[in-house]
Coordinates of C-alpha atoms in Angstrom, one line a residue:
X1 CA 149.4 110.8 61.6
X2 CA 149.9 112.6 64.9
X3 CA 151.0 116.6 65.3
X4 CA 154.2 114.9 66.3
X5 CA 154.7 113.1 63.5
X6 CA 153.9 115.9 61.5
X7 CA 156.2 117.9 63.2
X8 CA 159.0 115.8 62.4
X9 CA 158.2 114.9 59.0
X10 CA 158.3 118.6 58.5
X11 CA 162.0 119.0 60.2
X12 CA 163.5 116.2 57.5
X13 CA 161.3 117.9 54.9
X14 CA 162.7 119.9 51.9
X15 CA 161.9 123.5 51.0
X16 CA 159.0 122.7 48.4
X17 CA 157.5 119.6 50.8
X18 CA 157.9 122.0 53.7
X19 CA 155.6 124.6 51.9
X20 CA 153.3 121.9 51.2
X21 CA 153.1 120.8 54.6
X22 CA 152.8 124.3 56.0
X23 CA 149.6 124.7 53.2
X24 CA 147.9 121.3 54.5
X25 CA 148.4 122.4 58.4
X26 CA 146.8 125.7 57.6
X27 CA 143.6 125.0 59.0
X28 CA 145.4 123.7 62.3
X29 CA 146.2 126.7 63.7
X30 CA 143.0 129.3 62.8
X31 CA 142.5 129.9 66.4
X32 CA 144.2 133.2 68.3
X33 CA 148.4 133.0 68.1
X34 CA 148.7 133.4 72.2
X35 CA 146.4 132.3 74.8
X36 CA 144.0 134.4 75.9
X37 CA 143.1 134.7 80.0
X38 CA 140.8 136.2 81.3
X39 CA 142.5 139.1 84.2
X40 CA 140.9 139.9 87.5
X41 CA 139.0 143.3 85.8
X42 CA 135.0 142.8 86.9
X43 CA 134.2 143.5 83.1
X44 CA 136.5 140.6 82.1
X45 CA 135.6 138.2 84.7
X46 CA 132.3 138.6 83.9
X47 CA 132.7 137.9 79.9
X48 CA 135.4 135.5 80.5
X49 CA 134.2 133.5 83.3
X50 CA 130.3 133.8 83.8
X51 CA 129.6 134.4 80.1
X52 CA 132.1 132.0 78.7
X53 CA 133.3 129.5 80.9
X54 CA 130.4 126.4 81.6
X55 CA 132.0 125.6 85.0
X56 CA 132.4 129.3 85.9
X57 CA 128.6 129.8 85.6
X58 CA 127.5 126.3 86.9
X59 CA 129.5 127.2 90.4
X60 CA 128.2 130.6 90.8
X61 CA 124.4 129.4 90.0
X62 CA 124.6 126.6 92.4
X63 CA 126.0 128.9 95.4
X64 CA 122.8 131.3 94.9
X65 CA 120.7 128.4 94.4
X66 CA 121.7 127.3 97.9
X67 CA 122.1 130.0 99.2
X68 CA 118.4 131.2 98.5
X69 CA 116.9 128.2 100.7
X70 CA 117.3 129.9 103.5
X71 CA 115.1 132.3 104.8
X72 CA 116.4 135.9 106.4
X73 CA 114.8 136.7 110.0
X74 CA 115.3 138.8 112.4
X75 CA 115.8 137.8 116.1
X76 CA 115.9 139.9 119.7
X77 CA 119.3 140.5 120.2
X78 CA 118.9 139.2 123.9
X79 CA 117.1 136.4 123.5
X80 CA 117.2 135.3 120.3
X81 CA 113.5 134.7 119.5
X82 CA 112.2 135.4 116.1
X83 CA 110.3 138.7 115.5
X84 CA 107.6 138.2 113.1
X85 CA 106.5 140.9 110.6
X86 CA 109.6 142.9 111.2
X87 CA 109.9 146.3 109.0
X88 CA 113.8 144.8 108.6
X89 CA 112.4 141.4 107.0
X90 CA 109.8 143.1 104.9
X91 CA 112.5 145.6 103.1
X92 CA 114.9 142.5 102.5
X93 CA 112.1 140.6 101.0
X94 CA 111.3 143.9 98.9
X95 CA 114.3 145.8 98.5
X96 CA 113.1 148.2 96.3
X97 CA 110.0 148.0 93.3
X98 CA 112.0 146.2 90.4
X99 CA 114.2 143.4 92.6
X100 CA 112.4 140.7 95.2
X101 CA 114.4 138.9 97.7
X102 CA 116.1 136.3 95.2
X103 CA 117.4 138.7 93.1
X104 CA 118.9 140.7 95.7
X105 CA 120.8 137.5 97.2
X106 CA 121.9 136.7 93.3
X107 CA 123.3 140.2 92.8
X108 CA 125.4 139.8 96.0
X109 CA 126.6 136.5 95.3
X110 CA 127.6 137.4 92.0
X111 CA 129.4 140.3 92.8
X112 CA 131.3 138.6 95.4
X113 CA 132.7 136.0 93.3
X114 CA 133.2 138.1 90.5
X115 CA 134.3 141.3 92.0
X116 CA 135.3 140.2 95.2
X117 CA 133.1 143.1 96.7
X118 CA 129.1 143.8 96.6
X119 CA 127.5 147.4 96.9
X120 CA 124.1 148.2 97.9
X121 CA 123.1 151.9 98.1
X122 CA 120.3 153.0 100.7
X123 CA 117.6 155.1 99.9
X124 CA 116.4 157.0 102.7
X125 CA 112.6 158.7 103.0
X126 CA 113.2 162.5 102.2
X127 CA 111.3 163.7 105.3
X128 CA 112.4 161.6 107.9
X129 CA 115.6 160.1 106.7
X130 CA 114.4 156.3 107.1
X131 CA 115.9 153.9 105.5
X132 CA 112.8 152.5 102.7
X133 CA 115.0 150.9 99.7
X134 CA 118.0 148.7 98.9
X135 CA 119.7 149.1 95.4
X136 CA 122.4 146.5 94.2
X137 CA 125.1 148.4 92.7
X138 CA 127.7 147.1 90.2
X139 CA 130.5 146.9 91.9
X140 CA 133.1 148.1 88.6
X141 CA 131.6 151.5 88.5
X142 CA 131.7 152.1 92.4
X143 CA 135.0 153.6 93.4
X144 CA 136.3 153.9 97.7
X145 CA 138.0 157.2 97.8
X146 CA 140.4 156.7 100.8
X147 CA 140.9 159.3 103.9
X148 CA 143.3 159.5 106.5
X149 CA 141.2 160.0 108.9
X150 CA 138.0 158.3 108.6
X151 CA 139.8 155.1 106.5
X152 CA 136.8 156.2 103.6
X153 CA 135.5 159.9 103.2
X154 CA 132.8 158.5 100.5
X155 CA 132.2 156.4 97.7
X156 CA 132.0 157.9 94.0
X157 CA 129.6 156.2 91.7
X158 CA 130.4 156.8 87.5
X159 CA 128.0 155.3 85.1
X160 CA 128.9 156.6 81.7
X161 CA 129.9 160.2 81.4
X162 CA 127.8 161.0 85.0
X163 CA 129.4 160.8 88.7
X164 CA 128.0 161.2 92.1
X165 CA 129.1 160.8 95.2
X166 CA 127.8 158.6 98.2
X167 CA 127.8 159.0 101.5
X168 CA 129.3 156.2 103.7
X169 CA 126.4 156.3 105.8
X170 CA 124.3 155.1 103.1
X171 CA 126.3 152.3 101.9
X172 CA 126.0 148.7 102.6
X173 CA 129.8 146.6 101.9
X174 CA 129.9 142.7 101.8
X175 CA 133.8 141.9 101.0
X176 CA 136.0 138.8 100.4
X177 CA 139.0 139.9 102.2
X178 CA 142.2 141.2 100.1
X179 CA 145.1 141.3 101.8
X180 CA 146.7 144.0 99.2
X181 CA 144.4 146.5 99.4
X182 CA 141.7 147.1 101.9
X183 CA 139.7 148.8 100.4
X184 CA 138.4 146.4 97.4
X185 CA 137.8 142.9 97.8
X186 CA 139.1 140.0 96.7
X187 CA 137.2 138.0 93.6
X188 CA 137.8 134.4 94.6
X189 CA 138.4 133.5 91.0
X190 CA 141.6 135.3 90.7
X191 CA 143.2 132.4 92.0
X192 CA 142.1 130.3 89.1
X193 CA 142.8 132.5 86.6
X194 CA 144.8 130.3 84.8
X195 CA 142.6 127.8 85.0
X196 CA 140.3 129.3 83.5
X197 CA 141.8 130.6 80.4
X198 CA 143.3 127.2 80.1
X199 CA 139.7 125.8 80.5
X200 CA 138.2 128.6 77.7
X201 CA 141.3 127.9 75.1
X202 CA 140.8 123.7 75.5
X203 CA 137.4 124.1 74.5
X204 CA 138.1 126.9 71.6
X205 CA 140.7 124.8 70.6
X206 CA 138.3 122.0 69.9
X207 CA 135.4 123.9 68.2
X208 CA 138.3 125.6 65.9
X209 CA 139.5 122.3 64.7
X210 CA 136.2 121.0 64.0
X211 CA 135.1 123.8 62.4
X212 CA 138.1 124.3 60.3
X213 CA 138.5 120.7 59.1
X214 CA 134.7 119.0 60.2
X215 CA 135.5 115.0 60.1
X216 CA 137.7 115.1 57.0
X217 CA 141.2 116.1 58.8
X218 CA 144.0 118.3 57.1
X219 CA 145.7 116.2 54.7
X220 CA 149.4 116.6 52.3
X221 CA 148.9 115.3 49.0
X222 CA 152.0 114.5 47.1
X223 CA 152.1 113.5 43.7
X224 CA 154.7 112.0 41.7
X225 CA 153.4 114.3 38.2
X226 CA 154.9 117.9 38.7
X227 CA 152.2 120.2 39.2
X228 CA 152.5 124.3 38.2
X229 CA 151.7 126.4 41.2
X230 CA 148.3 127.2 39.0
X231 CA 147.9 123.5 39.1
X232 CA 148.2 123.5 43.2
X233 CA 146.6 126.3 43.6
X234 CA 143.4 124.9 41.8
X235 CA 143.7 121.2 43.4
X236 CA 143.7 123.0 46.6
X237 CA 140.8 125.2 45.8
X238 CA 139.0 121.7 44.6
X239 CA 139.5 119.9 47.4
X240 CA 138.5 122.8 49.8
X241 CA 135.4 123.5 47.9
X242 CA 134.1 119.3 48.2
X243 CA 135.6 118.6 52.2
X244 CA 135.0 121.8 53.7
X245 CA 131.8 123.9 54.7
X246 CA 128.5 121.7 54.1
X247 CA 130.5 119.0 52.3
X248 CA 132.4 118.1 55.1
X249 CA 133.2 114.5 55.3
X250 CA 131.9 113.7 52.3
X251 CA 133.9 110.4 50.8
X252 CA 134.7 111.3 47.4
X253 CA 138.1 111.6 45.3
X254 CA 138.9 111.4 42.2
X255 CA 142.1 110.2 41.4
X256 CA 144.3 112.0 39.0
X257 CA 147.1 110.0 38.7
X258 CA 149.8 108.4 41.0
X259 CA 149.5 110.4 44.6
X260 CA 150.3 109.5 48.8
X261 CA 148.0 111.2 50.7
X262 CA 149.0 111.8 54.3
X263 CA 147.1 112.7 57.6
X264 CA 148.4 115.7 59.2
X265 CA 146.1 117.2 61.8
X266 CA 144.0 115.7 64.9
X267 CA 141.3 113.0 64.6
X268 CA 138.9 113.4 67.2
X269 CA 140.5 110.8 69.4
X270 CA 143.2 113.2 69.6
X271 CA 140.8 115.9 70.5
X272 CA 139.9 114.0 74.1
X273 CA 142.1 116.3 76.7
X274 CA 140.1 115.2 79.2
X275 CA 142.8 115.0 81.9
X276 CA 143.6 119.0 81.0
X277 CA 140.3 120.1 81.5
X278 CA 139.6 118.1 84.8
X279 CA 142.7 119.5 86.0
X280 CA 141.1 122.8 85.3
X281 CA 138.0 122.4 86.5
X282 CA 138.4 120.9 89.3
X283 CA 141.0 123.7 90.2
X284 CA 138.0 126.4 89.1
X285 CA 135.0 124.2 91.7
X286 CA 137.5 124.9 94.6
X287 CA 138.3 128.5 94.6
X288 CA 134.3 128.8 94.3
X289 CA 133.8 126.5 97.1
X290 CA 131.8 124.0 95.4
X291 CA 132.2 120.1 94.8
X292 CA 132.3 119.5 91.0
X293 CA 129.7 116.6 91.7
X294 CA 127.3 120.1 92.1
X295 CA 128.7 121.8 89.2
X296 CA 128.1 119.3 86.8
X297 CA 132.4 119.2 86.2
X298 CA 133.1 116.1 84.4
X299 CA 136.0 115.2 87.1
X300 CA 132.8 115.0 89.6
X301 CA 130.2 113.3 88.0
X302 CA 132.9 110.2 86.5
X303 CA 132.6 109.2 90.6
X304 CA 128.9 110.5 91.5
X305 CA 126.8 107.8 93.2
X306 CA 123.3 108.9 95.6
X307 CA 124.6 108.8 98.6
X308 CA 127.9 110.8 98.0
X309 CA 125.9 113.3 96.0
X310 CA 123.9 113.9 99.2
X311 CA 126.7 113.7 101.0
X312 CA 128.5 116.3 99.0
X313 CA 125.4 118.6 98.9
X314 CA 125.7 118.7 103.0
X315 CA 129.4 119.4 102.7
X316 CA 129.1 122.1 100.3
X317 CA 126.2 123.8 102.6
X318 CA 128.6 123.6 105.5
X319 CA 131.7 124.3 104.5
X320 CA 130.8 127.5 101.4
X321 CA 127.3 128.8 102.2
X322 CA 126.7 128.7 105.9
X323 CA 130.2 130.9 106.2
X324 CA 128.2 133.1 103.4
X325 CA 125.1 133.5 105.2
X326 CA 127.8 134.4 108.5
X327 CA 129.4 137.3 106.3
X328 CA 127.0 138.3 104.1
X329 CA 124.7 138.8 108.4
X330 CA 127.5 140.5 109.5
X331 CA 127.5 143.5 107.3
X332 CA 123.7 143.6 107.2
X333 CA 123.9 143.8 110.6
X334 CA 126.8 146.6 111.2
X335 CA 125.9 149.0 107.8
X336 CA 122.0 148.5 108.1
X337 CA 120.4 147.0 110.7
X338 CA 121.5 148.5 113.6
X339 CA 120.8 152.0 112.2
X340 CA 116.8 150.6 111.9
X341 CA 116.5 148.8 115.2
X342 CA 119.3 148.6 117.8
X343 CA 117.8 145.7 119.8
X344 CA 117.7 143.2 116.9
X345 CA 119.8 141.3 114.2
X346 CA 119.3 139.0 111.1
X347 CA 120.1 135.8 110.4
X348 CA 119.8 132.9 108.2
X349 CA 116.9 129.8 109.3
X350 CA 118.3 127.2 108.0
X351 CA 116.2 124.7 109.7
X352 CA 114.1 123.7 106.6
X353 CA 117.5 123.6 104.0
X354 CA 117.3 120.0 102.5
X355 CA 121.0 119.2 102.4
X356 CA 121.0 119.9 106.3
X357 CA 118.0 117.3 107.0
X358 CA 120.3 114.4 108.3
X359 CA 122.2 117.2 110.5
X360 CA 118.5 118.3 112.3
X361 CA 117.8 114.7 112.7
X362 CA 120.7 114.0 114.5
X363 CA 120.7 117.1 116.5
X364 CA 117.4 115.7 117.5
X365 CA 118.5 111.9 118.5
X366 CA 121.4 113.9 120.7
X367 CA 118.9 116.0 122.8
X368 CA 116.6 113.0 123.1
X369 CA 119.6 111.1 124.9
X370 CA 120.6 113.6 126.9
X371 CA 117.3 115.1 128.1
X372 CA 116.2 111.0 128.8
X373 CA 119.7 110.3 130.4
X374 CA 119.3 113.6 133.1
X375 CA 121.7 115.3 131.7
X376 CA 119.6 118.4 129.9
X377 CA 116.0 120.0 131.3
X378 CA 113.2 119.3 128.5
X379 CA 113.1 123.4 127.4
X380 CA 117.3 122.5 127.0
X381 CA 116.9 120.0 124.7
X382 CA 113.8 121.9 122.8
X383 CA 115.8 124.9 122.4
X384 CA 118.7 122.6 120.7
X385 CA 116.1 121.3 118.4
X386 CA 114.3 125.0 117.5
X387 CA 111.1 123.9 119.4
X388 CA 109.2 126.6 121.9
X389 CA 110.0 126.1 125.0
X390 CA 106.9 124.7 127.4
X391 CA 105.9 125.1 131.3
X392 CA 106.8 122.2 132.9
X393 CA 109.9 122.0 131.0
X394 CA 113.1 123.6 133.5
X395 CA 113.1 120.0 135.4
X396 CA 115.5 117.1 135.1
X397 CA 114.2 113.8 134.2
X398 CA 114.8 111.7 136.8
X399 CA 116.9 108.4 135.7
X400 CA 115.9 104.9 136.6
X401 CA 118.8 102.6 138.2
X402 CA 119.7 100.2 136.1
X403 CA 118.8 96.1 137.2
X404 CA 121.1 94.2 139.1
X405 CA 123.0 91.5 136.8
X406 CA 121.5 88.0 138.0
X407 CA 125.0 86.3 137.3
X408 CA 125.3 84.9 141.4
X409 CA 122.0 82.9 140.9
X410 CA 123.0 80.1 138.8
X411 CA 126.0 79.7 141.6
X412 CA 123.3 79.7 144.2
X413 CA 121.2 77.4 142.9
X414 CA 123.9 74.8 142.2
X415 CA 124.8 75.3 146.2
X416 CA 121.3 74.2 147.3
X417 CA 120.3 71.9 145.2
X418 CA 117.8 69.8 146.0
X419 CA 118.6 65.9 146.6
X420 CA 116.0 63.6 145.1
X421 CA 112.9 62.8 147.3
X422 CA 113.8 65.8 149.6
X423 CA 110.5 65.8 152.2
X424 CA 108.5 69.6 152.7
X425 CA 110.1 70.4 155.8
X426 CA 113.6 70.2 153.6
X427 CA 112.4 71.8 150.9
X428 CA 111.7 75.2 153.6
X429 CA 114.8 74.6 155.4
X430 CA 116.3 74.6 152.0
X431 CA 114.4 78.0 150.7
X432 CA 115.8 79.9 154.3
X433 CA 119.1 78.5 153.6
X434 CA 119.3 80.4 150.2
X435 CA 117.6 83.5 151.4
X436 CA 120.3 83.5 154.1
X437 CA 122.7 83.1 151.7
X438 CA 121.3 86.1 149.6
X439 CA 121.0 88.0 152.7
X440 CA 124.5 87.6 153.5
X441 CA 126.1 87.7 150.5
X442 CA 124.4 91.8 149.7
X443 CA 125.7 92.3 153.6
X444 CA 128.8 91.7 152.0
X445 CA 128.3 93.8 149.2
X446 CA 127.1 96.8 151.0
X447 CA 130.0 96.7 153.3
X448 CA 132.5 96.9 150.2
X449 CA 130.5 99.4 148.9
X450 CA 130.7 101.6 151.5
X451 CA 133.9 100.9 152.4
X452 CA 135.1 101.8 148.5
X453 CA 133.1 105.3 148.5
X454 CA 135.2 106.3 151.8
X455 CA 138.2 105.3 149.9
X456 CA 137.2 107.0 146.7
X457 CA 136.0 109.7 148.4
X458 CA 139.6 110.2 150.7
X459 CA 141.4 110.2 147.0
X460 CA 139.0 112.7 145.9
X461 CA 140.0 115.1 148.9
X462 CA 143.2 114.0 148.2
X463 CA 143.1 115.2 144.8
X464 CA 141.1 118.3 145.8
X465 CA 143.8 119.1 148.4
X466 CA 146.8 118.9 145.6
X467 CA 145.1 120.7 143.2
X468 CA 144.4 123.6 145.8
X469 CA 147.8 123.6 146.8
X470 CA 146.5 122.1 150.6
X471 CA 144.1 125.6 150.6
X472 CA 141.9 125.4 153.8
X473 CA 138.2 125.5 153.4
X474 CA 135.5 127.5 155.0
X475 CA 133.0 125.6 156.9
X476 CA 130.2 126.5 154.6
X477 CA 132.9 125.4 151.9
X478 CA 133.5 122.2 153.5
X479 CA 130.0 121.7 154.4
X480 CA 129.0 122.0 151.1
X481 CA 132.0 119.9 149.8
X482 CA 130.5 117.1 152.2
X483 CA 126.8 117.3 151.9
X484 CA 127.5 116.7 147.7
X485 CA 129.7 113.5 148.8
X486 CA 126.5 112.2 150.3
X487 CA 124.5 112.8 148.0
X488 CA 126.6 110.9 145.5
X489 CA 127.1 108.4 147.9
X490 CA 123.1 107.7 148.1
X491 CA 123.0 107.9 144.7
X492 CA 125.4 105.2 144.1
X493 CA 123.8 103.3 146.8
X494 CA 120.5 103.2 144.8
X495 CA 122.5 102.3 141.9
X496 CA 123.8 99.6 143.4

């Protein structure tokens, strides 16, 4: 019997059947009388979500997973060539003695999703004032206090019953945008809020049930002898004591007399909510930014194949962590690095990420076209590719005219055919005949050519003239205009 059925058995019920039906059902409702979700306080997001909640965790691993296989370099501001053994790469890779590179990206990444916001505190050399350390700070006990004039005077940091204050100067901000209030950030899971509750009280919802009741479901037992309220009391005491605990589901009853025994609460095929929790978790992937197929979410893996997996894993390093890397560089860049060297900035190599090998590979077979077709110099195409650029490599390849189609010799040799027992003389009279023919017919051809560029290239000053507005040109202009119609015209020519 269903809760539904229960339900309505209880409605027709009398008062002593509905106080036996309310004693069966009391194991159906140990779990917490309202819902309980989770609010957008760091604290609670963090025990909530990232402590709680499977899919929560699973997203948030996977985006510093990814994000972690690229490597942070710094480049010439001009130029945009890589400078190797940079002071800038060697503090990011060891920010300060008890955190390595990893950990530092985790910490910011976690924030961010969590709080919306990540803090990391400078520590400067006390002699010179350099910058020599990185801290990550938890973002809940870092508080913006606001000015009028400079938009924040400083940040105040309280860890227990201890404050300090820091200076702007030697704070580092990365922030999810909040359009409410400035100065905080905005936790991308507060737009699945819901969700998540909904997706922590489905899954307590099944662990109370079975723990309550194990495989032996809540039962009414109604007997047809009267029974005492000592009586009921006891029979309930016995039947605890041998189908809860250890002795769940274990298949004895003695009968003790005439009784109906009726199923109240949920078997386990009632238990399957699946469509709730895909709902759910499917809702929690996308505010995170990633495909369930990557966070394990049951509503992903039901379709997962190998190719849509990898396709998924390029999508998801596209769309959530390349924008990452972007604003995660961009404060790095304004808070930090161009207090330690103006002429350079960091960014991500993503060239040897392993969900972004079909995009290099493509990138590749599009420079090799256009460098082969004239269109690019080698060093062009190099550059596209992230290869050095060489000496000889500032030239055009020069493109070979394509063959002329050999459709007109079939026709020609059916017009000169030879007739049977033709003598030599006829056979060279015959041979001139179709050379002439050839001769004439590209005579022909070169005529219409010609003719055609003139035309074509009247329409083009046509053209030119309307989209001037009829503008006279300076000789040089003109001359220039004319000597590029030329050149296009041999060019064609050669074509041809």
């Amino acid at each position: 019997m269903g809760l539904r059925d229960w339900w309505n058995g209880f409605m027709n019920a009398n008062t002593a059947q509905k106080d036996a039906l309310m004693d069966g059902a009391a194991g159906l409702f140990q779990y917490p009388n309202q819902a309980i979700f989770p609010t957008g306080d760091f604290l609670d997001m963090v025990k909530g979500g990232y402590n709680k909640n499977a899919i929560v965790y699973a997203c948030i691993r996977a985006k510093v997973n990814a994000f972690n296989e690229a490597r942070f370099q710094v480049v010439n501001d001009n130029g945009g060539d890589v400078v190797e053994n940079h002071h800038i790469t060697e503090l990011i890779q060891n920010p300060n003695p008890f955190t390595g590179e990893y950990a530092f990206w985790d910490n910011i990444i976690t924030s961010l999703d969590l709080a919306g916001i990540a803090y990391i505190m400078k520590s400067r050399n006390s002699e010179r004032g350099d910058v020599e350390m990185l801290w990550n700070l938890r973002p809940d006990t870092i508080k913006p206090v606001t000015s009028d004039k400079t938009f924040i005077s400083h940040y105040e940091q309280r860890v227990g019953g201890s404050s300090r204050d820091i200076s702007v100067d030697d704070m580092i901000t990365i922030k999810y945008n909040n359009p409410e209030n400035p100065f905080i950030g905005q936790p991308p899971l507060n737009a699945a809020l819901m969700d998540i509750g909904t997706d922590n009280e489905a899954s307590e919802f099944k662990k109370v049930v079975l723990q309550n009741r194990g495989s032996s479901p809540a039962v009414i037992v109604s007997t047809k002898q009267k029974m005492t309220p000592e009586m009921r009391d006891k029979f309930v005491s016995d039947w605890q004591r041998k189908f809860s605990g250890s002795n769940r589901g274990r298949p004895v009853l003695v009968e003790m007399g005439a009784m109906d025994i009726q199923t109240i609460s949920l078997n386990m095929r009632d238990l399957m909510i699946a469509d709730l929790t895909d709902i759910s978790e499917a809702r929690i992937c996308g505010a995170l930014g990633v495909p369930p197929i990557i966070a394990g979410a049951n509503v992903g893996l039901r379709n997962a194949t190998y190719s849509n997996a990898d396709a998924f894993d390029k999508y998801f390093y596209q769309r959530t962590i390349i924008p990452l890397q972007n604003l995660v560089d961009d404060s790095l860049n304004s808070d930090l690095i161009i207090e330690m060297d103006s002429q350079v900035r960091g960014a991500f190599d993503n060239s040897k990420v392993t969900s972004l090998a079909s995009v290099r590979q493509k990138e590749f077979d599009n420079s090799d076209k256009a460098y082969n077709s004239g269109w690019m110099t080698r060093n062009e195409a190099r550059n596209r590719v992230g290869l050095v650029e060489v000496g000889d490599g500032d030239t055009f390849k020069e493109s070979q005219p394509a063959p002329l189609p050999m459709k007109s010799k079939p026709q020609m040799e059916m017009q000169y055919k030879l007739s049977a027992g033709a003598e030599g003389v006829g056979l060279l009279d015959e041979a001139i005949g179709r050379r002439a023919s050839a001769e004439k017919h590209l005579d022909r051809l070169e005529k219409w050519a010609k003719k055609e560029f003139k035309r074509e290239s009247r329409e083009m000053m046509a053209l030119f003239n309307d989209v001037t507005g009829h503008k006279d040109l300076s000789l040089f202009e003109m001359s220039q205009f004319d000597n590029g119609l030329n050149d296009l015209q041999k060019r064609w020519s050669q074509s041809i």
